[in-house]
Tab-separated table of C-alpha atoms in Angstrom:
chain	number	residue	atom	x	y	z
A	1	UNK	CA	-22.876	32.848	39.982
A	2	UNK	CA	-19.574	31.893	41.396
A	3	UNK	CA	-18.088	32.007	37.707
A	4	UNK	CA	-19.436	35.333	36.663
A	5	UNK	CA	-17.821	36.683	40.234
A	6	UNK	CA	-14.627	34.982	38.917
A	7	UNK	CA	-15.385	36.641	35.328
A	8	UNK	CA	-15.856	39.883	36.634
A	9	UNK	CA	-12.623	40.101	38.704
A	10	UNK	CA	-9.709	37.693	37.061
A	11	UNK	CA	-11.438	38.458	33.619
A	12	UNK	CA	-11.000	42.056	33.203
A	13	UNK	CA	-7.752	41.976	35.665
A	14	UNK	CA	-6.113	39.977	32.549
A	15	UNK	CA	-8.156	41.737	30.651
A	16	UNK	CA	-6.568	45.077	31.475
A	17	UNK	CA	-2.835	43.083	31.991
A	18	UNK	CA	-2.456	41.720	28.747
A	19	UNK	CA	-0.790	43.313	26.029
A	20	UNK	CA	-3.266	43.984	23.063
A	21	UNK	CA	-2.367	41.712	19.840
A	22	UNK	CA	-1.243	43.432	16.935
A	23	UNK	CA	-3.817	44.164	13.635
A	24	UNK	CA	-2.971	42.178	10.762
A	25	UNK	CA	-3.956	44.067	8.376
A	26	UNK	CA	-6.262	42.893	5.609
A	27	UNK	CA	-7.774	39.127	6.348
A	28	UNK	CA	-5.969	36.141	5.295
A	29	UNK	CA	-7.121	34.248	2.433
A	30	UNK	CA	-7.347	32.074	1.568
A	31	UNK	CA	-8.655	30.958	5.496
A	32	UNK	CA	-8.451	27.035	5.899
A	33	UNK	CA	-9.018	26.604	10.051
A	34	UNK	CA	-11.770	29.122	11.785
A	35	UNK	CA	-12.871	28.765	15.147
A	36	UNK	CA	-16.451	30.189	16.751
A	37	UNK	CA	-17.027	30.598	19.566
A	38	UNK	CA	-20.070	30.650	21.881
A	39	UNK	CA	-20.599	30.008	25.315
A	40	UNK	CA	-24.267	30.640	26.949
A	41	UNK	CA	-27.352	29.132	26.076
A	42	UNK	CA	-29.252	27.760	23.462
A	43	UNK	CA	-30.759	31.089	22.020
A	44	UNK	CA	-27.600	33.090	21.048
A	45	UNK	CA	-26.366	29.554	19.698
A	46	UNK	CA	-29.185	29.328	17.192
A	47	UNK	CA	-29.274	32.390	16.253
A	48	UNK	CA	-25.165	32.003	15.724
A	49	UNK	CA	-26.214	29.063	12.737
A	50	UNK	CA	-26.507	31.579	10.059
A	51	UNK	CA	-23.674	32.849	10.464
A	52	UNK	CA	-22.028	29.643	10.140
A	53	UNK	CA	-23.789	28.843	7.157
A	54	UNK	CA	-22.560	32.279	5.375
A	55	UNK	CA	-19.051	31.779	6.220
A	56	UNK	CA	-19.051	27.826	4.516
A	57	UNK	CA	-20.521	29.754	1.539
A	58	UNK	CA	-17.158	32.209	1.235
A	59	UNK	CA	-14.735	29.432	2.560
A	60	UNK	CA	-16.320	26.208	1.238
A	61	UNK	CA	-13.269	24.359	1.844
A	62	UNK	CA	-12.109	25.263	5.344
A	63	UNK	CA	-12.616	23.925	8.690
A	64	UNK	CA	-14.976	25.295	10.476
A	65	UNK	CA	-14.929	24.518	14.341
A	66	UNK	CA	-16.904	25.724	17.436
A	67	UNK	CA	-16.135	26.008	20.799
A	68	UNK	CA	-19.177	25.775	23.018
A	69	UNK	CA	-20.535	24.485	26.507
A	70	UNK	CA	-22.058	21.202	26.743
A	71	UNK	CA	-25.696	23.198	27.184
A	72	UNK	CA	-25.286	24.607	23.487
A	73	UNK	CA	-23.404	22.281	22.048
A	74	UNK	CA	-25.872	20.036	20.564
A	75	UNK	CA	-27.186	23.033	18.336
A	76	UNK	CA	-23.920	22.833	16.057
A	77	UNK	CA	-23.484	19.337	16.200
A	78	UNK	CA	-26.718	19.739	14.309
A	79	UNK	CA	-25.186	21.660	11.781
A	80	UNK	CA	-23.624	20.933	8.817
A	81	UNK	CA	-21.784	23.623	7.962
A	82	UNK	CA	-19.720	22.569	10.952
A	83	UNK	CA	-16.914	20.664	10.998
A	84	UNK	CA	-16.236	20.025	15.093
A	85	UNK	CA	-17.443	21.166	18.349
A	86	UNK	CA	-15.225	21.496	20.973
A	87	UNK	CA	-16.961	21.962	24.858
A	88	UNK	CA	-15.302	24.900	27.335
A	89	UNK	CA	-16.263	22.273	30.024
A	90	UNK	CA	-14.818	19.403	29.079
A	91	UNK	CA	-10.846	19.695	30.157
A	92	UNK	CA	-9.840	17.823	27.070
A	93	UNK	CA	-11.881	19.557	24.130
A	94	UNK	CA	-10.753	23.128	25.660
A	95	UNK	CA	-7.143	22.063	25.779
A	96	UNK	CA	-7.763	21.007	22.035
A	97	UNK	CA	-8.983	24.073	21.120
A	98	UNK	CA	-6.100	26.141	23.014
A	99	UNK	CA	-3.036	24.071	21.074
A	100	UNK	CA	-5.070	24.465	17.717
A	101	UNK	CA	-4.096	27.118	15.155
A	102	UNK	CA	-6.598	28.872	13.381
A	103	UNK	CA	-6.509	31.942	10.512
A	104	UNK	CA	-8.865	33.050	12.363
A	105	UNK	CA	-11.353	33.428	15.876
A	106	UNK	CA	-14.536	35.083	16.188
A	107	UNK	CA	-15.784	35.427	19.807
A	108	UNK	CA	-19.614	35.925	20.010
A	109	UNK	CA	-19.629	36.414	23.933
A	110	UNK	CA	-21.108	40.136	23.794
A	111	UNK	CA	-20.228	40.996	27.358
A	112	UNK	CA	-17.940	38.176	29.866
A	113	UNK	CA	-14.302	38.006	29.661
A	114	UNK	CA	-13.408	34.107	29.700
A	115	UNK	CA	-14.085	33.709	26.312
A	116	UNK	CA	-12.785	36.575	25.223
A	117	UNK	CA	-9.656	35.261	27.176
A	118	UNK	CA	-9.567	31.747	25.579
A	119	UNK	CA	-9.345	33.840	22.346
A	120	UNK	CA	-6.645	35.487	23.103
A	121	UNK	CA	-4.952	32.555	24.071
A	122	UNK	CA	-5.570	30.731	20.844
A	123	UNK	CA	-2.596	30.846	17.644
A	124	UNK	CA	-4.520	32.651	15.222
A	125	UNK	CA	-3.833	35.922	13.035
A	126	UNK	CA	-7.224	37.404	13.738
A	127	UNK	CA	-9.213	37.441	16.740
A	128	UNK	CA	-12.414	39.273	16.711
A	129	UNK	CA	-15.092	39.927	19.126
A	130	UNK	CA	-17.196	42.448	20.902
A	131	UNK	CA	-15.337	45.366	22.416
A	132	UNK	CA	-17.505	46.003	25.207
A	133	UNK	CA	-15.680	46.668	28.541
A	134	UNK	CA	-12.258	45.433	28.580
A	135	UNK	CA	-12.347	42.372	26.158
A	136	UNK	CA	-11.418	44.603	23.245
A	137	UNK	CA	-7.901	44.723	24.502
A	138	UNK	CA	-7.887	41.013	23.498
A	139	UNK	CA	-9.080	41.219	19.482
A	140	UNK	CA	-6.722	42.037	17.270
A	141	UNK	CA	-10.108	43.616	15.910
A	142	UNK	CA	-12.805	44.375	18.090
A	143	UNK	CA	-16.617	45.310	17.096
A	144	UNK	CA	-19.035	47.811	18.721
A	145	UNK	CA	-22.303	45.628	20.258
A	146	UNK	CA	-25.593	47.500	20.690
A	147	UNK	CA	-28.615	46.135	22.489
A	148	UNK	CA	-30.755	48.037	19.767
A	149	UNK	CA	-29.768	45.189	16.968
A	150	UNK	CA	-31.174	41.949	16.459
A	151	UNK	CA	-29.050	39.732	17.491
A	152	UNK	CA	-28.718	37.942	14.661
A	153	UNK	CA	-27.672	40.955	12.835
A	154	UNK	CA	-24.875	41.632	15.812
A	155	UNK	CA	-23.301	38.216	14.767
A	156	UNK	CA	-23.152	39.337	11.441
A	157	UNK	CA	-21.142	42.603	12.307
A	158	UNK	CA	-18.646	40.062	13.712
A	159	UNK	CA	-17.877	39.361	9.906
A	160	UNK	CA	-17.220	42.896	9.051
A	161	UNK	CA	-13.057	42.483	9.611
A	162	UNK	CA	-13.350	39.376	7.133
A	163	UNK	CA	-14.848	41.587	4.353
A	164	UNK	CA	-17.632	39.821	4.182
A	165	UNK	CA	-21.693	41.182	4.389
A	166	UNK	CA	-24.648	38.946	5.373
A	167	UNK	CA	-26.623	37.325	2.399
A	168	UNK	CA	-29.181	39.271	1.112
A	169	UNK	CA	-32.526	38.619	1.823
C-alpha cells in the first residue's frame, strides 16, 4: 500500500517534471539488447511469454532481458526465449538494469508510474509503454491500453512501434 501511495504522488510528480524523450523515428535494426519489463504478479507475467517468444522469432540473435520482481520472476527464468532476469527488488539487479544500454524498452506496467520511471531512466533509443495517465510523458512512444482487450492482445500492441504484428493463429 505504502508503495502505490509513493507511486501515486512522486510517480506522476516526475512524471509530469520530466522532459518527454524525443521519437526516433523508425525502429532500429538491426536491435541486439531489449529489455521487458514487468512488475506485478504472476498472471500479467505469463501472459507477457508470448510476447517474448515473438520478438526471439524477429531478433533471433539479440539479447533479450527482463526486469521483474522476485514474485514474477521465476516465470521468465522459465523461459527460453530469455536471456536474463533482472529483479526491481534486489538493489544490485536494478542498478544493472539502470547502467545497461538497450535499442530498446518496452514497459508492460498498464497503469503505475515506477516502472514507467525506471524506463525512462534506462539508455535506450526507444522506450515504449502504456500512455495511461502521466507515464506517456516518459515513452518516446506511448500506446493506448483498454480494459476491453485481452490482455494478451494489449502486450502485443506494445510491439506496434517495432513494426512488428502478433503471429497468426
Amino acid at each position: 500500500m505504502f508503495l502505490k501511495k509513493v507511486d501515486g504522488v512522486i510517480g506522476s510528480l516526475l512524471a509530469r517534471l520530466w522532459p518527454r524523450p524525443t521519437h526516433p523515428g523508425p525502429p532500429p535494426y538491426p536491435v541486439s539488447r531489449l529489455l521487458l519489463i514487468r512488475p506485478g504478479g504472476i498472471g500479467d507475467a505469463v501472459l507477457l511469454l508470448p510476447v517474448a517468444g515473438r520478438l526471439r522469432e524477429v531478433f533471433p540473435s539479440a539479447r533479450i532481458e527482463v526486469l521483474a520482481e522476485k514474485r514474477n520472476s521465476g516465470v521468465f527464468a522459465l523461459c527460453p526465449e530469455i536471456d536474463r532476469v533482472l529483479c526491481y527488488d534486489r538493489p544490485q539487479e536494478l542498478w544493472t538494469a539502470l547502467r545497461s544500454g538497450y535499442d530498446v524498452v518496452i514497459d508492460s506496467e498498464q497503469w503505475h508510474h515506477l516502472s514507467a520511471i525506471v524506463a525512462r531512466m534506462i539508455r535506450s533509443k526507444i522506450k515504449i509503454g502504456y500512455g495511461t495517465n502521466d507515464r506517456k510523458r516518459l515513452f518516446t512512444q506511448s500506446i493506448e491500453y483498454s480494459h476491453e482487450n485481452y490482455e494478451m492482445d494489449s502486450f502485443f500492441e506494445l510491439l506496434k512501434p517495432l513494426e512488428i504484428e502478433p503471429p497468426s493463429t
